[in-house]
Structures are given as structure tokens and as C-alpha cells.
PDB file of C-alpha atoms in Angstrom:
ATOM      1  CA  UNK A   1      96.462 186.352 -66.469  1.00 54.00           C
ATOM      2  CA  UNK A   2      95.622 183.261 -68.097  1.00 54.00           C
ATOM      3  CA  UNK A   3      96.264 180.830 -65.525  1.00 55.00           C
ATOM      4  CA  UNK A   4      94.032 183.177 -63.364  1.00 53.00           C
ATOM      5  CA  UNK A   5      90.809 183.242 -65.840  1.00 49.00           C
ATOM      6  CA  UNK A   6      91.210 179.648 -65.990  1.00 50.00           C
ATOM      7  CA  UNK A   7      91.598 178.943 -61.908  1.00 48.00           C
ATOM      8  CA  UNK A   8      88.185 181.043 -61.984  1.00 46.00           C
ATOM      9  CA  UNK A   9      86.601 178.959 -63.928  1.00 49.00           C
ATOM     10  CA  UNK A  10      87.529 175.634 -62.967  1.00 49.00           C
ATOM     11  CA  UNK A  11      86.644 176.678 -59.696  1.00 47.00           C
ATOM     12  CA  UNK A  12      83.308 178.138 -60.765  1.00 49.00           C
ATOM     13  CA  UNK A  13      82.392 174.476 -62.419  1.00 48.00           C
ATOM     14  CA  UNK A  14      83.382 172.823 -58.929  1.00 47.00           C
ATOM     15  CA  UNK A  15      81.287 175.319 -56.861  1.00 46.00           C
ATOM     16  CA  UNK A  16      78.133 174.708 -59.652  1.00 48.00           C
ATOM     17  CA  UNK A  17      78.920 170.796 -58.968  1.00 49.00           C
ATOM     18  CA  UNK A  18      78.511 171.193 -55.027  1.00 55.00           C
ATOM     19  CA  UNK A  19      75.653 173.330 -55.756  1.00 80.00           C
ATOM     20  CA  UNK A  20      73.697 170.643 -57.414  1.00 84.00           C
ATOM     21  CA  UNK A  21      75.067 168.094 -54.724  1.00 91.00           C
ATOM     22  CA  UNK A  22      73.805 170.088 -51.983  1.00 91.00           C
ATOM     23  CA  UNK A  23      70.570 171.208 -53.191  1.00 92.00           C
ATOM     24  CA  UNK A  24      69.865 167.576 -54.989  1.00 92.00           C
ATOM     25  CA  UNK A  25      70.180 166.307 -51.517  1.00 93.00           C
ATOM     26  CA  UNK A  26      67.712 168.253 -50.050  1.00 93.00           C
ATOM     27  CA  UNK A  27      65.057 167.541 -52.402  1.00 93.00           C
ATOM     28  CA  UNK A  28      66.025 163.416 -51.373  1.00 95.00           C
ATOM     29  CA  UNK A  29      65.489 164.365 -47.987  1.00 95.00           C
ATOM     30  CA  UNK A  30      62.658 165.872 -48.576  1.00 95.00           C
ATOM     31  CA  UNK A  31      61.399 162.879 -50.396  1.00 95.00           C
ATOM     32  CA  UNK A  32      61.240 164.677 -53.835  1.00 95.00           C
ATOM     33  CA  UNK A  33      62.971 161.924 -55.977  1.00 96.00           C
ATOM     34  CA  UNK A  34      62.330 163.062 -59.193  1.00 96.00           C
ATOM     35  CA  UNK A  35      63.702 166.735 -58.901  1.00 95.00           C
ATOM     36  CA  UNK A  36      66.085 165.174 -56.757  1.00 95.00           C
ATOM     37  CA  UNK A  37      67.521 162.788 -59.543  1.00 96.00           C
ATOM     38  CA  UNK A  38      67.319 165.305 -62.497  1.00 95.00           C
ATOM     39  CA  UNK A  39      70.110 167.275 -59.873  1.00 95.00           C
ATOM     40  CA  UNK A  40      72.622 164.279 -59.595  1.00 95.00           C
ATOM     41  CA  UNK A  41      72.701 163.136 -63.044  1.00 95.00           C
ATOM     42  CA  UNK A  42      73.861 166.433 -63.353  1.00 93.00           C
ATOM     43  CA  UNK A  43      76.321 166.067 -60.805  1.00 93.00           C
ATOM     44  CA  UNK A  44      77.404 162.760 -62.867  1.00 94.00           C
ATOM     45  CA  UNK A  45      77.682 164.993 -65.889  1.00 93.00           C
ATOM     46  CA  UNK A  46      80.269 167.300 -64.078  1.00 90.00           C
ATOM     47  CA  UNK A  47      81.688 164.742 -62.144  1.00 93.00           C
ATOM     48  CA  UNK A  48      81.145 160.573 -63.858  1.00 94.00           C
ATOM     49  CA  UNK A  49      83.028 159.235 -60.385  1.00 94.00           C
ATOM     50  CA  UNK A  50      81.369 161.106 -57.852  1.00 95.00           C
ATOM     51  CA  UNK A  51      80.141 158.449 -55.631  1.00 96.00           C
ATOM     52  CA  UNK A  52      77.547 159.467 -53.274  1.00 96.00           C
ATOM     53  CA  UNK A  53      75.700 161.107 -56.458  1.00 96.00           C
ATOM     54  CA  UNK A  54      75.956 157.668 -58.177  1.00 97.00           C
ATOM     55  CA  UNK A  55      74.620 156.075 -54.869  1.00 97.00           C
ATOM     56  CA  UNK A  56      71.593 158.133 -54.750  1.00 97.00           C
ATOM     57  CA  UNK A  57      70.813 157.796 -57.995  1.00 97.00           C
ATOM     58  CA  UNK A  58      70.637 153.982 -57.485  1.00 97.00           C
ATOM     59  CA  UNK A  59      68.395 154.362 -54.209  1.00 97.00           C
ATOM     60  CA  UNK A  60      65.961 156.801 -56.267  1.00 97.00           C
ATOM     61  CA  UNK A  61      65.707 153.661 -58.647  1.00 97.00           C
ATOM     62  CA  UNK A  62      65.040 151.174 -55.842  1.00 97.00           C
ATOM     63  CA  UNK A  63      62.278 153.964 -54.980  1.00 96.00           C
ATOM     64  CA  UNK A  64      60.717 153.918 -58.065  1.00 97.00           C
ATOM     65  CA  UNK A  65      60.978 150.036 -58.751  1.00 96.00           C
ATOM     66  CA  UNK A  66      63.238 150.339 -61.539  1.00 96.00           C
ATOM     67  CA  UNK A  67      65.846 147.497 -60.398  1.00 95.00           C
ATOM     68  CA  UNK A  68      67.245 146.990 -63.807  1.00 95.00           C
ATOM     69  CA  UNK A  69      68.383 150.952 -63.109  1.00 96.00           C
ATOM     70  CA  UNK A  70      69.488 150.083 -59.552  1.00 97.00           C
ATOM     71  CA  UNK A  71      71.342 147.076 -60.909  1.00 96.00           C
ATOM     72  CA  UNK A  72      73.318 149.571 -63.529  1.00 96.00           C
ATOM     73  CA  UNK A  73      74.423 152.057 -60.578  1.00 97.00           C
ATOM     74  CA  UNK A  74      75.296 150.134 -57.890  1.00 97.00           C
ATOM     75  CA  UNK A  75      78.261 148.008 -59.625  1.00 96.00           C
ATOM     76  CA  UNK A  76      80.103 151.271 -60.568  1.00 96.00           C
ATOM     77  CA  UNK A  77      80.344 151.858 -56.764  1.00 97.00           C
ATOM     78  CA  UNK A  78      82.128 148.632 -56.667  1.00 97.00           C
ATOM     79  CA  UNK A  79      84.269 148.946 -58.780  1.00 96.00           C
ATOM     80  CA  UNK A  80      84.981 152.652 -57.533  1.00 96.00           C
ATOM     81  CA  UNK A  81      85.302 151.545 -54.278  1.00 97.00           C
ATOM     82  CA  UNK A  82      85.804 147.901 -54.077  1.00 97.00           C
ATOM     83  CA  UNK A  83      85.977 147.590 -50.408  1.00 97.00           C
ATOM     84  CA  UNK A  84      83.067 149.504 -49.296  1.00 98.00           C
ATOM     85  CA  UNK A  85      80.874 146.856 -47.594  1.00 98.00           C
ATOM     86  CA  UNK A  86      77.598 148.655 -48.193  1.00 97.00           C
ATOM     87  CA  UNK A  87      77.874 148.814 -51.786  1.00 98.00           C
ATOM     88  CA  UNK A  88      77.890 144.865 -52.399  1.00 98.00           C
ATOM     89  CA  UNK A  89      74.492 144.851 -49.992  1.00 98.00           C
ATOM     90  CA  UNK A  90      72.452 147.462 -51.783  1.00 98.00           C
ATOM     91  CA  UNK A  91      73.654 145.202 -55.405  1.00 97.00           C
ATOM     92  CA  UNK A  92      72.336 142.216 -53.679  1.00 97.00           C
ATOM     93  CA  UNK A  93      68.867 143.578 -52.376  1.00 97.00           C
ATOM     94  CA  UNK A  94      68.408 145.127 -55.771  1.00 97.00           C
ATOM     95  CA  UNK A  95      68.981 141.463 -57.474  1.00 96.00           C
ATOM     96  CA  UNK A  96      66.863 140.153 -54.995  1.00 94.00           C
ATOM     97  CA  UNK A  97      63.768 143.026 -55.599  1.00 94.00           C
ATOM     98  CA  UNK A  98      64.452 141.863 -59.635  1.00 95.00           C
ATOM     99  CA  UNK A  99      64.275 138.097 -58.194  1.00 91.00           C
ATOM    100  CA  UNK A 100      61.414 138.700 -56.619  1.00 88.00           C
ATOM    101  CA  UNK A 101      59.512 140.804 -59.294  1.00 87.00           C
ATOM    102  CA  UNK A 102      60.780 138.641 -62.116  1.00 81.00           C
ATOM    103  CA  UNK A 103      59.567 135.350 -62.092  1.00 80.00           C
ATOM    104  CA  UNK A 104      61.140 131.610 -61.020  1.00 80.00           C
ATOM    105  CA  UNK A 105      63.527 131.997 -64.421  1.00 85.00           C
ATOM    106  CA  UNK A 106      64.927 135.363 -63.239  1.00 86.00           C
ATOM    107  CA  UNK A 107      65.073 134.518 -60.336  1.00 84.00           C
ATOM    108  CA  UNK A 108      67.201 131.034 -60.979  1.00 85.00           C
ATOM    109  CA  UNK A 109      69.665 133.143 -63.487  1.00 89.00           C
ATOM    110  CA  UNK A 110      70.049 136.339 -60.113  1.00 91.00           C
ATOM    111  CA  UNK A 111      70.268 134.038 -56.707  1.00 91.00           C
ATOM    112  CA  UNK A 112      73.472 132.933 -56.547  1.00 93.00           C
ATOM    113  CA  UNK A 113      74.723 136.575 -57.428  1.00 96.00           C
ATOM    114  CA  UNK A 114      72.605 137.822 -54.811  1.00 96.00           C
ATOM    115  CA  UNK A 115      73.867 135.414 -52.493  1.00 96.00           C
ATOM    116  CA  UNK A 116      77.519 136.116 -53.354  1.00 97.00           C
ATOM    117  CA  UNK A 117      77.321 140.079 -53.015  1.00 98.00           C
ATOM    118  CA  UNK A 118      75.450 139.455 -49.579  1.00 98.00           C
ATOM    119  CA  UNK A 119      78.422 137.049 -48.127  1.00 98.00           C
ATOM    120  CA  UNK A 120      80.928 139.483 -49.729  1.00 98.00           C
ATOM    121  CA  UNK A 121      79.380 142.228 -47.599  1.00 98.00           C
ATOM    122  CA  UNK A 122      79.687 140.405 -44.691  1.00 98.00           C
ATOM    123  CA  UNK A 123      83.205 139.675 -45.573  1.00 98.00           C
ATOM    124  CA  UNK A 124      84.016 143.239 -45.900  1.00 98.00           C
ATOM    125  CA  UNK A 125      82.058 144.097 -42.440  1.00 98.00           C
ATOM    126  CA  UNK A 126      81.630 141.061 -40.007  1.00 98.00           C
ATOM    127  CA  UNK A 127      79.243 143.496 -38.158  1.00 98.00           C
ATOM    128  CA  UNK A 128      76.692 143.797 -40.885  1.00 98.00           C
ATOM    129  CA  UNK A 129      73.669 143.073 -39.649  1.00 98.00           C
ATOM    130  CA  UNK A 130      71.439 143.613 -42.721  1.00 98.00           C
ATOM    131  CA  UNK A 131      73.319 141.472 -45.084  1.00 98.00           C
ATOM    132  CA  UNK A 132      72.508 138.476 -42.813  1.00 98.00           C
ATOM    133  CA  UNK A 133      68.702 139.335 -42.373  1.00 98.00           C
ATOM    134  CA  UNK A 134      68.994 139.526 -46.351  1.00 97.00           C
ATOM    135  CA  UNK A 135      70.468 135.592 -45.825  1.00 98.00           C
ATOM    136  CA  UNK A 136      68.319 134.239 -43.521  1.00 98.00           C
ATOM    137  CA  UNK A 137      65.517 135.215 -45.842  1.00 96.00           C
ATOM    138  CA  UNK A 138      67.819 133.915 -49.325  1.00 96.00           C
ATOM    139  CA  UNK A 139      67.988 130.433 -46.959  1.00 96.00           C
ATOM    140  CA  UNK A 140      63.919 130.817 -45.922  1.00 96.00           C
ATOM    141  CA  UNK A 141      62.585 131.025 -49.464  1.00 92.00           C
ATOM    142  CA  UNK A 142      64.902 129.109 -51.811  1.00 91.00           C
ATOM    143  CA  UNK A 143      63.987 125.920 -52.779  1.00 89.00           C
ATOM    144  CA  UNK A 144      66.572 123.317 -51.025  1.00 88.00           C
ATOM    145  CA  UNK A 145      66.881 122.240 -54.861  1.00 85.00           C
ATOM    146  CA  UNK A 146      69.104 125.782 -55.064  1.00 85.00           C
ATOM    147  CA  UNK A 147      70.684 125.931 -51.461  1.00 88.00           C
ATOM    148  CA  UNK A 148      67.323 126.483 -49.282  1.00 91.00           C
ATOM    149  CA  UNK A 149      68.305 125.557 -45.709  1.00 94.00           C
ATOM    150  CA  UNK A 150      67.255 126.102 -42.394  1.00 96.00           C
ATOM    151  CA  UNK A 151      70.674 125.555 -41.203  1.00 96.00           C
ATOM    152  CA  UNK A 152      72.110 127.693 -42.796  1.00 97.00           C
ATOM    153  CA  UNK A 153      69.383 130.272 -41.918  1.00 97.00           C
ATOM    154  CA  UNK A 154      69.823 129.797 -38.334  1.00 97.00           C
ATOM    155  CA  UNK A 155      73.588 129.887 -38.436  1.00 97.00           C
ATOM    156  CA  UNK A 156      72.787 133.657 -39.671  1.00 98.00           C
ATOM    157  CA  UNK A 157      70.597 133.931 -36.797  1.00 98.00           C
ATOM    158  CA  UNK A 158      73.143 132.844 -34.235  1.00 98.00           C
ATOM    159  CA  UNK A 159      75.643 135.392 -35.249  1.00 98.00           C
ATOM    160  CA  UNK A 160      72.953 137.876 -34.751  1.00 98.00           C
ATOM    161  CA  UNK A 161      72.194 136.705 -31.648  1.00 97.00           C
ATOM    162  CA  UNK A 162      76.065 137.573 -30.323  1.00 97.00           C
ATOM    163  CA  UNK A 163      76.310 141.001 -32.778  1.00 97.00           C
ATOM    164  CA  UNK A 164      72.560 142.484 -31.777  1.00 96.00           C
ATOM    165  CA  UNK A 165      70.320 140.476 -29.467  1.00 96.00           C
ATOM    166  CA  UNK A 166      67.511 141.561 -30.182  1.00 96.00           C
ATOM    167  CA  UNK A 167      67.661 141.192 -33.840  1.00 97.00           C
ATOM    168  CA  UNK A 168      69.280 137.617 -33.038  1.00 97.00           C
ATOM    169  CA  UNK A 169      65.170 136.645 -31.128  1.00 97.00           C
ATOM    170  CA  UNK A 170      63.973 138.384 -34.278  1.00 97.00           C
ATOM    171  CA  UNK A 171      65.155 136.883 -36.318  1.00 98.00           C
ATOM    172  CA  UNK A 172      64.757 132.954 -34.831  1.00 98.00           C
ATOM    173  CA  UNK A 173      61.275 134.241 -34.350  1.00 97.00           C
ATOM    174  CA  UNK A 174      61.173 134.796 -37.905  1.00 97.00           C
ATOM    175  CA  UNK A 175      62.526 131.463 -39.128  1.00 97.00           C
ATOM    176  CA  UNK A 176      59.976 130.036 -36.684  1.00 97.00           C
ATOM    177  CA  UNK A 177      57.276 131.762 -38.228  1.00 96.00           C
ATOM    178  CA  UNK A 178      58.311 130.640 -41.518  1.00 96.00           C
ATOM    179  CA  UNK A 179      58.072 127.073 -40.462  1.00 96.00           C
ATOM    180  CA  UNK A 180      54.563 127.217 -38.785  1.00 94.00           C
ATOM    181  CA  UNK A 181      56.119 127.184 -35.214  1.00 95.00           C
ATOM    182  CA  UNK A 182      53.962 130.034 -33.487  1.00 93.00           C
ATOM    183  CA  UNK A 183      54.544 129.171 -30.036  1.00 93.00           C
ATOM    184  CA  UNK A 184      58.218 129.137 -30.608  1.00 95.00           C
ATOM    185  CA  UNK A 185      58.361 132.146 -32.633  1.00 94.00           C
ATOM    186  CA  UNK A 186      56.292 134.044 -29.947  1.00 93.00           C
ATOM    187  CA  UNK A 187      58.935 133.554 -27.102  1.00 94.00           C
ATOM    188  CA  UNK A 188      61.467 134.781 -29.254  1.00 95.00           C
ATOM    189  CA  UNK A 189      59.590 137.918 -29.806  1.00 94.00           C
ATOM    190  CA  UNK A 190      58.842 137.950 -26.395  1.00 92.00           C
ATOM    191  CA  UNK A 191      62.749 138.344 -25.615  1.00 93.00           C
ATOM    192  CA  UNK A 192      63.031 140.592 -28.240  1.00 93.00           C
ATOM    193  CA  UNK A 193      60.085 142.596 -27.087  1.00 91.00           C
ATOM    194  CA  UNK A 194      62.316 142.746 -23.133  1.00 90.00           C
ATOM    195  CA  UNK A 195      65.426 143.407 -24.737  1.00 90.00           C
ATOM    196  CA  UNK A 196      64.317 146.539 -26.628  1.00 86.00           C
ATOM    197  CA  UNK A 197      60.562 147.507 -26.269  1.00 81.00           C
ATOM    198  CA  UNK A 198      60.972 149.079 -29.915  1.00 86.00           C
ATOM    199  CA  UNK A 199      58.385 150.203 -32.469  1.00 88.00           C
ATOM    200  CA  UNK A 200      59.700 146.781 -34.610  1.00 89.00           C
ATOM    201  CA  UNK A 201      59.475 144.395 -31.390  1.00 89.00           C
ATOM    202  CA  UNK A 202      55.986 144.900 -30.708  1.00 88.00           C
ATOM    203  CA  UNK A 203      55.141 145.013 -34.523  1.00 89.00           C
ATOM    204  CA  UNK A 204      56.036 141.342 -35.068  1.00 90.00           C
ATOM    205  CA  UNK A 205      54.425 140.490 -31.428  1.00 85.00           C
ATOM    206  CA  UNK A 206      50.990 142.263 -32.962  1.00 87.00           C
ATOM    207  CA  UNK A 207      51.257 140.824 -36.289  1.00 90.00           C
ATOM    208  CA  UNK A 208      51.896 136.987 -35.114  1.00 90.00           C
ATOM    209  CA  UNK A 209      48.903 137.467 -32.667  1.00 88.00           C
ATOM    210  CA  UNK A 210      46.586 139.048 -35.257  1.00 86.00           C
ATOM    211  CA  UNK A 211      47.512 136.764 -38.027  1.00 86.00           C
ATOM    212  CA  UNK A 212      48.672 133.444 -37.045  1.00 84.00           C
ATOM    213  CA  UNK A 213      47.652 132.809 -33.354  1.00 83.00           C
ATOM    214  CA  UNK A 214      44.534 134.859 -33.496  1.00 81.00           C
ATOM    215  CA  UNK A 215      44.518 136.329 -29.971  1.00 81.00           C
ATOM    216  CA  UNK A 216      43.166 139.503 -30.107  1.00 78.00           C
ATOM    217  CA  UNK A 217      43.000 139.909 -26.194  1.00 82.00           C
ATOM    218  CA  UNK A 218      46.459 139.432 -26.429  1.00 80.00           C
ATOM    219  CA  UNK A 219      47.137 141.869 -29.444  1.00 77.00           C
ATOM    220  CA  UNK A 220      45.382 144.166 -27.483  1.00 80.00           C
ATOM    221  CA  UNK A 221      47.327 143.902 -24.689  1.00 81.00           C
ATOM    222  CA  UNK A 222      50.230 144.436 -26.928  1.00 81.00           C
ATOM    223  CA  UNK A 223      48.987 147.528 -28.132  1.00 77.00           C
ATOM    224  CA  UNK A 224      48.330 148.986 -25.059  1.00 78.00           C
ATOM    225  CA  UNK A 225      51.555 147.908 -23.458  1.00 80.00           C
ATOM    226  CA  UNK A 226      53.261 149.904 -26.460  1.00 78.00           C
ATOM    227  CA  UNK A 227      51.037 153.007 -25.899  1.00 78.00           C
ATOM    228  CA  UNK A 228      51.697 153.479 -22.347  1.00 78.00           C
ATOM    229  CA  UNK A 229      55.381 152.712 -22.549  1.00 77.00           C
ATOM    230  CA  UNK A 230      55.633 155.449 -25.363  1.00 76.00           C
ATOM    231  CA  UNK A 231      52.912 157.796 -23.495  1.00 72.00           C
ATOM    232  CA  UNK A 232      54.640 161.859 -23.942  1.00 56.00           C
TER     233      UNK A 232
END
């Protein structure tokens, strides 16, 4: 009778646990972070190793700007689950939102931790495109005095090019950009743009006409070109 009263209740506490998984991640669906984080820490209560609780948790933090949070969550997925790709990405980007937020000084003591768990991810998945978007931008705005290179930048580029085209033109369009060459960067975007037609193609076409070439005939054109080709 024991053993039974016991089974019930262990099973009770793991039913209460799903509950509050289930329902937490509804509210972070739903885009209600708060009530959606007070739910998985109580998961974590139940639970100290259950992962995709521990994940959200450090993607409500990102949402809130709280990177020193983020920072604290993400590692224990690492450790919990040292091979999962993913994991060493969102530690990087959440260095690299402290990097960014913190000053030259913080930023000096976090880059070449960022840089690490961005390479690692790529290590882990040599189809991650993210990870090297996240290094061509570590190469773009890094002083060459702490590894800034445009080589280096477009060597992330060129794998892009053979793993997703169109984010390969994006991002050479990007680097050109970054290095004042509009002309260049706008026939990369127009590949991109042929490629895929997306939302994101004709964004960077728009904002390099608006803001750096100053053609609003052309930005126009661009808009319209999007409309119709999206028209219901």
C-alpha cells in the first residue's frame, strides 16, 4: 500500500511539473515573459536539469536586457548538454549584447569568449548559419588591434555563400556596406533580392537606398516591387 501512495505522488509532482511546462510555454508564446518566467523557475524548482525550462529562462533574460542573467543560464545548458550546437551560440550573442552594452573594457575582458563559443558552434554544426553572421560582424567591428579583419569576415561570407546563397550576397553586401562600398554592396543585394524576393532582401535593398545612396525613386521602386509581388 505504501509503494502505491508513494507512486501517486511522485507521479502527481511530475504531472504538476508538465503542468507548469506546458502552460509556462504558452504564456512565452504569447509573449507574456514575466508570467511566463515566474512558471519555469518553478519548473527549475521541481526539476534543477530540465533543459528547455533553463533555456527559456535565459531567452526571457535576453528579452528583458538582463545579459548578466542570460550569461548565468546559458552555461548550465553546456555543461548539461555539451554537444548541443545552439547552446554555445545563444552564450556567445549574450556576451556579445554585454559587449556591446558594456563599454570598450567589457568588451576587451568578453570578445575572445564570444568569439570562441561562436567557432565552437560552428564546430558542433558546420551548417550554422547564425554563428557565422555573429562572426562576420565579431571580424566587422573589432579593432584589427584584437583580431578585426576583413578576411576573415569574408571567409565567413564565402561559406555562406555555398551553405545559403542568399544569405552568402547578404552578407558580402553587408561587409561592403561596412566599408563604404555602396555600389558593390547593392549588387549583392540585388542577387540576394533574385534569389529569394524575401521580406529581409528587400529590407537591406530599401535601407541602402534610403540611407546611403539616397535614391528614393529607386526605394520606391523597391517598395512597390515588394507590394505587388506579395499582393493577396
Amino acid at each position: 500500500m505504501k509503494y502505491i501512495v508513494f507512486f501517486l505522488f511522485f507521479f502527481s509532482l511530475v504531472t504538476f511539473s508538465q503542468t507548469n511546462f506546458e502552460k509556462a510555454e504558452n504564456l512565452y508564446d504569447q509573449g507574456k515573459y514575466t508570467l511566463a518566467k515566474s512558471l519555469f523557475e518553478n519548473v527549475l524548482k521541481e526539476n534543477p536539469n530540465q533543459l528547455k525550462a533553463i533555456e527559456y529562462l535565459g531567452d526571457i533574460s535576453i528579452h528583458f536586457n538582463e545579459w548578466d542573467t542570460a550569461i548565468g543560464y546559458y552555461p548550465k545548458l553546456k555543461k548539461l548538454k555539451p554537444k548541443e550546437a545552439n547552446y554555445y551560440y545563444k552564450y556567445g550573442g549574450a556576451l556579445g549584447l554585454k559587449s556591446k552594452d558594456g563599454g570598450k573594457w567589457v568588451a576587451i575582458r568578453l570578445i575572445g569568449e564570444m568569439k570562441d563559443s561562436f567557432e565552437k558552434t560552428i564546430a558542433l554544426n558546420p551548417n550554422h548559419i547564425d554563428a557565422r553572421w555573429a562572426l562576420i560582424e565579431y571580424y566587422l567591428q573589432v579593432p584589427a588591434l584584437f583580431g578585426g579583419s576583413e578576411k576573415n569576415a569574408q571567409q565567413y561570407a564565402d561559406e555562406l555563400i555555398k551553405l545559403s546563397p542568399v544569405d552568402g550576397y547578404l552578407s558580402k553586401g553587408r561587409i561592403d556596406e561596412y566599408f563604404e562600398r555602396d555600389k558593390s554592396a547593392e549588387l549583392h543585394y540585388i542577387k540576394a533580392v533574385e534569389l529569394c524576393g524575401s521580406k529581409n532582401t528587400y529590407g537591406r535593398m530599401l535601407a541602402l537606398y534610403k540611407v546611403k545612396l539616397h535614391k528614393s525613386d529607386k526605394a520606391i521602386k523597391i517598395i512597390e516591387k515588394y507590394q505587388e509581388k506579395n499582393k493577396s
